Coordinates of C-alpha atoms and ligand atoms in Angstrom, one line a residue:
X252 CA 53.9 49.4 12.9
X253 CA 51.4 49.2 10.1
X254 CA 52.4 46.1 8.8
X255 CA 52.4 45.0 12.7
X256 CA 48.9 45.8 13.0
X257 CA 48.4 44.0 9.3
X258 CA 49.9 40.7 10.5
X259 CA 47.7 40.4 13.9
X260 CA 44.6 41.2 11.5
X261 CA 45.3 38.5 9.3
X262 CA 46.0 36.3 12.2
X263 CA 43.0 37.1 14.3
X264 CA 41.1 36.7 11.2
X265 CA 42.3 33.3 10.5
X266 CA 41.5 32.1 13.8
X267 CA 38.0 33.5 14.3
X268 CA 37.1 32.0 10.7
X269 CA 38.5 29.2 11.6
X270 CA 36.7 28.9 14.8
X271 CA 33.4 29.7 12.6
X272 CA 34.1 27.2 10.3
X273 CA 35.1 24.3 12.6
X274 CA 32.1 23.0 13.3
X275 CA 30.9 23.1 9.6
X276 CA 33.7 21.0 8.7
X277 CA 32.5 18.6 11.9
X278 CA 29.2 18.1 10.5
X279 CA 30.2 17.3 7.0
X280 CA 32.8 14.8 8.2
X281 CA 30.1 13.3 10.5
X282 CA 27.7 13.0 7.6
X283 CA 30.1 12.0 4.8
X284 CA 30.9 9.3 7.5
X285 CA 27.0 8.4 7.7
X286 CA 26.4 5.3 5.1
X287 CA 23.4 3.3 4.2
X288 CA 24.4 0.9 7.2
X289 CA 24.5 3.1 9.8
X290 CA 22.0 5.2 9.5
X291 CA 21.4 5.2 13.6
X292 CA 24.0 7.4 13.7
X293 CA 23.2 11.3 14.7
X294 CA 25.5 14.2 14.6
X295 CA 24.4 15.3 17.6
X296 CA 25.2 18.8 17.6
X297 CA 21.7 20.2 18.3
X298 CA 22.3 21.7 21.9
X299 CA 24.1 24.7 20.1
X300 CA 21.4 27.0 19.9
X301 CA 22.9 29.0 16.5
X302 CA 22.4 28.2 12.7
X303 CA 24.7 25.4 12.8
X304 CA 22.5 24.2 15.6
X305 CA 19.3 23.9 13.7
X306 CA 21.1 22.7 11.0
X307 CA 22.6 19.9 12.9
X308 CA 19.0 19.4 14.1
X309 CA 17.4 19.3 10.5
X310 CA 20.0 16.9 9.1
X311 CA 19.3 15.0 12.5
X312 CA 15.6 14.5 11.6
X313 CA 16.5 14.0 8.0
X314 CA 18.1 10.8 8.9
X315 CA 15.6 9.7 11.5
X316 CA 12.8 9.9 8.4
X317 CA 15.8 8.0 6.4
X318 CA 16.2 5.6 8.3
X319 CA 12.3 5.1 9.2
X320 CA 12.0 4.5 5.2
X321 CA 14.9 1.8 5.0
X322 CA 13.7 0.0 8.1
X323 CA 10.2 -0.3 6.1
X324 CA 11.9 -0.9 3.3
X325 CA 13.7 -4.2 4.6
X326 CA 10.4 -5.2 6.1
X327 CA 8.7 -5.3 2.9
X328 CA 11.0 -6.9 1.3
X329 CA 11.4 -10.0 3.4
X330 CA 7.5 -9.8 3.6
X331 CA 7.6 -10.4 0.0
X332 CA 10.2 -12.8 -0.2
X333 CA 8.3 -14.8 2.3
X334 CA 5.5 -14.7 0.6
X335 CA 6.6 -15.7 -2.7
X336 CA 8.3 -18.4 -1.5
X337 CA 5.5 -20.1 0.0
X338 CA 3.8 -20.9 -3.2
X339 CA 7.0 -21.7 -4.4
X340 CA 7.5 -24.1 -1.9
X341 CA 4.9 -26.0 -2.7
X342 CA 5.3 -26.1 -6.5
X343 CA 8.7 -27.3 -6.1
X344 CA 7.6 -30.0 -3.6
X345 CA 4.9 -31.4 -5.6
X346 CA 7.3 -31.7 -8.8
X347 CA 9.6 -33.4 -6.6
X348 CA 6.8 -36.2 -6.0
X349 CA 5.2 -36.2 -9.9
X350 CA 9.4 -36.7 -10.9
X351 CA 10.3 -39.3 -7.8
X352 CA 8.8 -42.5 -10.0
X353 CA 5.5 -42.7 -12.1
X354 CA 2.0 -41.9 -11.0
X355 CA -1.5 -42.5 -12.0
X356 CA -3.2 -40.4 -14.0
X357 CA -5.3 -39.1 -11.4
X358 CA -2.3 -38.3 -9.0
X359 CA -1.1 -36.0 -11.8
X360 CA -4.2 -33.9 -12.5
X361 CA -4.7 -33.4 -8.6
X362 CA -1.3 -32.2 -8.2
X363 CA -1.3 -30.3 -10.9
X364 CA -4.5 -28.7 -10.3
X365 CA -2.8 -27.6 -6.5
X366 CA 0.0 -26.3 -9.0
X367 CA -1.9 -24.3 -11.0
X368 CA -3.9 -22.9 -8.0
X369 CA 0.0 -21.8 -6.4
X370 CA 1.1 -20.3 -9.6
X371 CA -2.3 -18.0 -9.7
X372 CA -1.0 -17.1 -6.4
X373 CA 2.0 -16.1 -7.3
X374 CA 1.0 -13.9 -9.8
X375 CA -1.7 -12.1 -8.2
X376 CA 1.0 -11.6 -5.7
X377 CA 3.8 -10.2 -8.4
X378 CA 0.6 -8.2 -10.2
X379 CA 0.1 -6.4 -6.5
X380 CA 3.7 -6.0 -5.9
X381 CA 4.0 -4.1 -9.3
X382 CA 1.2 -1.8 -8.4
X383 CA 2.5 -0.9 -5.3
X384 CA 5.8 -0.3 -6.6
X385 CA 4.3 2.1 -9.8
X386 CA 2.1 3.7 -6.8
X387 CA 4.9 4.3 -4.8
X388 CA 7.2 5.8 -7.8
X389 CA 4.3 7.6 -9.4
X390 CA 4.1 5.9 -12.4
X391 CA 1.1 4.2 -12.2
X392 CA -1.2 5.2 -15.3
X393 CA -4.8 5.9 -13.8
X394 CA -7.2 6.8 -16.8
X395 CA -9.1 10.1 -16.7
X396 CA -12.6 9.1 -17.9
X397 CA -16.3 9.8 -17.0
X398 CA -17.2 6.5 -15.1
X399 CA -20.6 5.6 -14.0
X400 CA -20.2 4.4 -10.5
X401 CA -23.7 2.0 -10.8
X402 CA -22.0 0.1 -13.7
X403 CA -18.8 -0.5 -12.0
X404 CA -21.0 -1.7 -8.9
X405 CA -23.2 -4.2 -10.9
X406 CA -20.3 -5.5 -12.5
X407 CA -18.1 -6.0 -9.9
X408 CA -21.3 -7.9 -8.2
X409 CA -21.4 -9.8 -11.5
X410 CA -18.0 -11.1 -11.2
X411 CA -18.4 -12.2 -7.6
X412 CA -21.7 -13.8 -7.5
X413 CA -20.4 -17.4 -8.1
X414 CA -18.3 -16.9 -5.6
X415 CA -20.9 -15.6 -3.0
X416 CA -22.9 -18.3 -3.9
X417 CA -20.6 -21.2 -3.6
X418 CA -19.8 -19.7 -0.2
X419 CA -23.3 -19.9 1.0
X420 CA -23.8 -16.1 1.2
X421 CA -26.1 -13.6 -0.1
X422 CA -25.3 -10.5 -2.0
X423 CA -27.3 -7.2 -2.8
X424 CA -26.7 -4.6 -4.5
X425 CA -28.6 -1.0 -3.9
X426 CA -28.1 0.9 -6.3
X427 CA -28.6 4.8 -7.9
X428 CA -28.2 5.4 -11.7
X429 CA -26.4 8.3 -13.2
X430 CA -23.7 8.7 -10.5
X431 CA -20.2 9.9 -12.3
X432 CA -17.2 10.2 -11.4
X433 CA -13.6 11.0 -13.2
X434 CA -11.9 8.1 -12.8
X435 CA -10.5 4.7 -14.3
X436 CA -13.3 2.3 -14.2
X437 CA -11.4 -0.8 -14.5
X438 CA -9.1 0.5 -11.5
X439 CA -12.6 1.5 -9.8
X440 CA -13.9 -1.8 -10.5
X441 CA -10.5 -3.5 -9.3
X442 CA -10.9 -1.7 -6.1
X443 CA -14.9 -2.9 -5.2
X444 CA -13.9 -6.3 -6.2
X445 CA -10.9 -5.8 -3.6
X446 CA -13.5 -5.0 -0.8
X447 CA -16.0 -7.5 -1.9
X448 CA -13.4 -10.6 -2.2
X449 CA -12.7 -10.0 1.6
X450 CA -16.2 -9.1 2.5
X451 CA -16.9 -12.9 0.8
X452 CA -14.0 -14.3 2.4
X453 CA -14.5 -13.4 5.9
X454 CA -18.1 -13.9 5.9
X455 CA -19.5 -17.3 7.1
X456 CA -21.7 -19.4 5.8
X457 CA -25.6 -18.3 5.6
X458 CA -24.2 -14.3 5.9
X459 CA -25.0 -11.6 4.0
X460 CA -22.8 -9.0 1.6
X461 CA -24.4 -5.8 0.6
X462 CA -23.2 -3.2 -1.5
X463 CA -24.6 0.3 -1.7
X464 CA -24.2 3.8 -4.0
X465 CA -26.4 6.9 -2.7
X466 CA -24.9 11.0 -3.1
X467 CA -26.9 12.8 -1.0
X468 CA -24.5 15.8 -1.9
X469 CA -21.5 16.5 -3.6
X470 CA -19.7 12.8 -3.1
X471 CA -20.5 9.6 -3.9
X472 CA -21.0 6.7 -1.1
X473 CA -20.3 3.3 -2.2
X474 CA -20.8 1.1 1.0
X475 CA -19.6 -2.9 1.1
X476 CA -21.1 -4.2 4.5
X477 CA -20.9 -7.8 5.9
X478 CA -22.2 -9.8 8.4
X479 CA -19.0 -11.7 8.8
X480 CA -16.3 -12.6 11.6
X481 CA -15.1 -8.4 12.0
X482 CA -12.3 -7.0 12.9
X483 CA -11.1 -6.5 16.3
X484 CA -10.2 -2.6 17.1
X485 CA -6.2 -2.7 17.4
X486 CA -6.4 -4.8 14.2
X487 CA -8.5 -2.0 12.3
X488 CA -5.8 0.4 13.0
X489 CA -3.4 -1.8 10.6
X490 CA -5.6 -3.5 8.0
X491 CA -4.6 -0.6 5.2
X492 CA -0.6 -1.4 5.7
X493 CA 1.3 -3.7 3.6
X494 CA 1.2 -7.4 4.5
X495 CA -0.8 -6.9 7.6
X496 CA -3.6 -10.2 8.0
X497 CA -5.4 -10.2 11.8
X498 CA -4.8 -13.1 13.5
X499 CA -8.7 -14.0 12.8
X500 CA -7.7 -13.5 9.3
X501 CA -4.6 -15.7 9.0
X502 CA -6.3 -18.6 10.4
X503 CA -8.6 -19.2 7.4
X504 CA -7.5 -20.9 4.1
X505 CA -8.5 -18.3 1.9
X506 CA -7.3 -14.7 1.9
X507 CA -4.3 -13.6 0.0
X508 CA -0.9 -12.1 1.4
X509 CA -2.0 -8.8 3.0
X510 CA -1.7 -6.3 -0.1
X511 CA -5.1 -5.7 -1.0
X512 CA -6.7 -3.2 1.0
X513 CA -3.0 -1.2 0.8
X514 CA -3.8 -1.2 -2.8
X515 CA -8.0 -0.3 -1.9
X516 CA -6.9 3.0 -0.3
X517 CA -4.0 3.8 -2.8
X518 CA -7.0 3.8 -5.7
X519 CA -9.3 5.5 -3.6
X520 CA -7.1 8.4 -2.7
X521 CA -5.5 8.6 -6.1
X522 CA -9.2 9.3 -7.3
X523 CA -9.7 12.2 -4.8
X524 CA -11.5 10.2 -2.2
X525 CA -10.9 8.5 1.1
X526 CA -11.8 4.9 2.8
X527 CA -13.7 4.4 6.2
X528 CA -14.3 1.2 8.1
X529 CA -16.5 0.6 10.5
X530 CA -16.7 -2.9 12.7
X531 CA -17.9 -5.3 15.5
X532 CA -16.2 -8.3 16.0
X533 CA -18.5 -11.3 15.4
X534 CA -21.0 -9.0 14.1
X535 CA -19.9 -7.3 10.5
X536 CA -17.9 -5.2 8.7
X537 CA -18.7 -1.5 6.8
X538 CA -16.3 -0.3 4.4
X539 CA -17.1 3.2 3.1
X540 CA -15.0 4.4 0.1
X541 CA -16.2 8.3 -0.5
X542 CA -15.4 9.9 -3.9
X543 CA -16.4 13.4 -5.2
X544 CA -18.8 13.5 -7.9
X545 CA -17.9 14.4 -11.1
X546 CA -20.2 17.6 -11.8
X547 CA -22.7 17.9 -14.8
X548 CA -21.8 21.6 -15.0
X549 CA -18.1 20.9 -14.9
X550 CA -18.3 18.1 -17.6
X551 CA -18.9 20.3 -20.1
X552 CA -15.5 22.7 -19.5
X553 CA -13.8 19.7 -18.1
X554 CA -14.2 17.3 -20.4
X555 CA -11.5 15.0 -20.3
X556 CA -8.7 15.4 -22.9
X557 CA -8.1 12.5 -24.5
X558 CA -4.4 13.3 -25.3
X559 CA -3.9 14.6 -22.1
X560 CA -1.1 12.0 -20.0
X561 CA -2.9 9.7 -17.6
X562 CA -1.9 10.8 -14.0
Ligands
LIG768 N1 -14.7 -7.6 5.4 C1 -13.7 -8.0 6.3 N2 -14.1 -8.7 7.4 C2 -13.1 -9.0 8.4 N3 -11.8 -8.8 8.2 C3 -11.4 -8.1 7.1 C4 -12.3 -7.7 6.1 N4 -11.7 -7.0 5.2 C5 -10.4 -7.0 5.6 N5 -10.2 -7.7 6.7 C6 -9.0 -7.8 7.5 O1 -8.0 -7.0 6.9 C7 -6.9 -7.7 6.5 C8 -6.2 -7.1 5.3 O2 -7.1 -7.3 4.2 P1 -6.4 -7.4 2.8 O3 -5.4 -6.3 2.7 O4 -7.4 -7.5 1.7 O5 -5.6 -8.7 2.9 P2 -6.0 -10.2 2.7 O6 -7.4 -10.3 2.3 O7 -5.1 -10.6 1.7 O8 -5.8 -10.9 4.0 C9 -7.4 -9.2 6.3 O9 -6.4 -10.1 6.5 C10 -8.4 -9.3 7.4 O10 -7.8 -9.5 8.7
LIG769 MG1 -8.0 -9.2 0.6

C-alpha cells in the first residue's frame, strides 16, 4: 500500500512539474529560435497573468528596444555609405576624365582643386563618424580642465571671421571675462564652431551672426543667434538626430552631411549641460548651449587631477 501511495506521488509530482515547467521550456525554445533577422518575432505569452507572464512580457519589450536599435542601426549605416560615396563619386569621375587623354594645365588644377575639396569632405565626414562611434561606446577622451568660456568664444569667432566675411555677413561677439567651466576647450571650441559654421551657412547675404556669454547665476549661457533662412517647426524636432538636413537645408550647396549638431549636443551633455533652439522661419535662429559653471569655491578642493583618466 505504501509503496502504492509512493508511486502516485512520484507520478503526480512529475506531472505537476512538468506542467510548471512547460511553459519555461516554451519561452526558451521561442527565444533560442529568435535571431538577429527576425527580431519582429514576439513570444507572445503575455496574457498569462503569473511570473512566467511578466517574464514573457519583459523579454517581449527587450526585443522591441532590440530591434528599435538594429533598425537605427541599418539606417545609419546606409546613411553613411551614401554619404561617403558621394564624394567618392565624384573623385572617381574626375580621375576618369584627367586619365581619358591629356589636358591642359589648367584643366588639371581645376579638377584637382574639386578633388581636393571632395577629399576634405570625406574626411570631415570619417572624423564625425569616429566621434560618434567613440561617443556611442564611451570611449571618447573628453579632458577635465579649467576652461575659460570667453577665450573659447573669441577664438572660435577668430577662426570663422573669413568665412563670415566672404559670405557677406556680420559677426559679434558679446562677451563676459572670467567665466569657467570644467571642460575640454578644444571640444568646447569644436562645438561653437559647429553652431557658428551653420549659423554662417544658413544665413544670407547682408545678415547678421551674434554670439553671446552672460551667467546670471550658477550656468553659463553661450547664445549663437542668426538672422538667417530658420527652421521650420517639425524640422526643429529632428535637427539634433544623425544625418537629418531640412529640406530648406539640403537645397543649398554648402552644409555638410547632417552630423554636426548630433555631435553639438553629445559635447554639450557630456560637459553637464543641455542645448536649446529657438526659431522663425525666414526670420533667425537662437541656439542656447547652457553649462554649469565651474565654482571658485570648488576649484580649490576640485582641482582637476592631472593623472586622473579623461572621462
Ligand atoms: N542656424 C541654422 N539656421 C537654419 N537651419 C539650421 C541652422 N542650424 C542647423 N540648421 C538645420 O539643422 C540641420 C542639421 O544641422 P547639422 O547637424 O549641423 O547638419 P548640416 O549643417 O551638416 O546640414 C541643417 O541641415 C539645417 O537644416
Ligand atoms: Mg552643420
Amino acid at each position: 500500500m505504501l509503496s502504492l501511495v509512493l508511486v502516485l506521488a512520484t507520478l503526480g509530482c512529475w506531472v505537476l512539474s512538468g506542467r510548471a515547467l512547460a511553459p519555461n521550456d516554451r519561452i526558451t525554445r521561442k527565444v533560442r529560435r529568435i535571431g538577429a533577422t527576425d527580431l519582429r518575432r514576439r513570444l507572445g505569452l503575455a496574457r498569462r497573468n503569473d511570473e512566467v507572464g511578466r517574464l514573457a512580457t519583459t523579454l517581449d519589450e527587450m526585443l522591441a528596444r532590440l530591434e528599435a536599435t538594429f533598425a537605427q542601426q541599418q539606417a545609419f549605416t546606409a546613411a553613411a555609405s551614401h554619404e561617403l560615396r558621394t564624394p567618392l563619386t565624384i573623385v572617381q569621375g574626375n580621375l576618369d576624365v584627367l586619365l581619358g587623354r591629356p589636358r591642359r594645365p589648367a584643366e588639371y588644377r581645376k579638377a584637382l582643386r574639386e578633388m581636393r575639396g571632395e577629399v576634405g569632405r570625406l574626411s570631415d565626414l570619417v572624423e564625425d563618424l569616429l566621434t560618434l562611434a567613440r561617443a556611442d561606446s564611451g570611449t571618447a577622451q573628453l579632458a577635465r580642465d579649467l576652461v575659460a568660456l570667453d577665450t573659447v568664444a573669441a577664438a572660435a569667432c577668430s577662426d570663422v571671421r573669413p568665412l563670415a566675411q566672404h559670405g557677406g555677413i556680420a559677426l559679434e561677439l558679446i562677451s563676459t571675462p572670467d567665466l569657467l567651466v570644467m571642460g575640454d576647450g578644444q571640444r568646447l571650441r569644436h562645438m561653437l564652431l559647429n553652431l557658428l559654421d551653420n549659423a554662417i551657412c544658413y544665413t544670407p547675404p547682408g545678415g547678421m551672426v551674434c554670439v553671446s556669454l552672460e551667467a546670471p547665476g550658477m550656468s553659463a549661457y553661450l547664445r549663437v543667434a542668426d538672422t538667417g533662412i530658420g527652421i521650420a517647426p517639425d524640422d526643429v524636432t529632428h535637427i539634433f538626430d544623425r544625418f537629418y538636413r531640412a529640406d530648406a537645408a539640403r537645397g543649398r550647396a554648402s552644409g555638410g552631411a547632417g552630423l554636426g549638431l548630433a555631435i553639438v549636443r553629445w559635447c554639450v551633455e557630456a560637459h553637464g549641460g543641455t542645448i536649446g533652439v529657438e526659431s522663425q522661419v525666414g526670420h533667425g535662429t537662437t541656439f542656447t548651449v547652457t553649462l554649469p559653471l565651474a565654482l571658485a569655491a570648488e576649484d580649490d578642493e576640485d582641482c582637476p587631477d592631472p593623472h586622473a583618466p579623461a572621462v
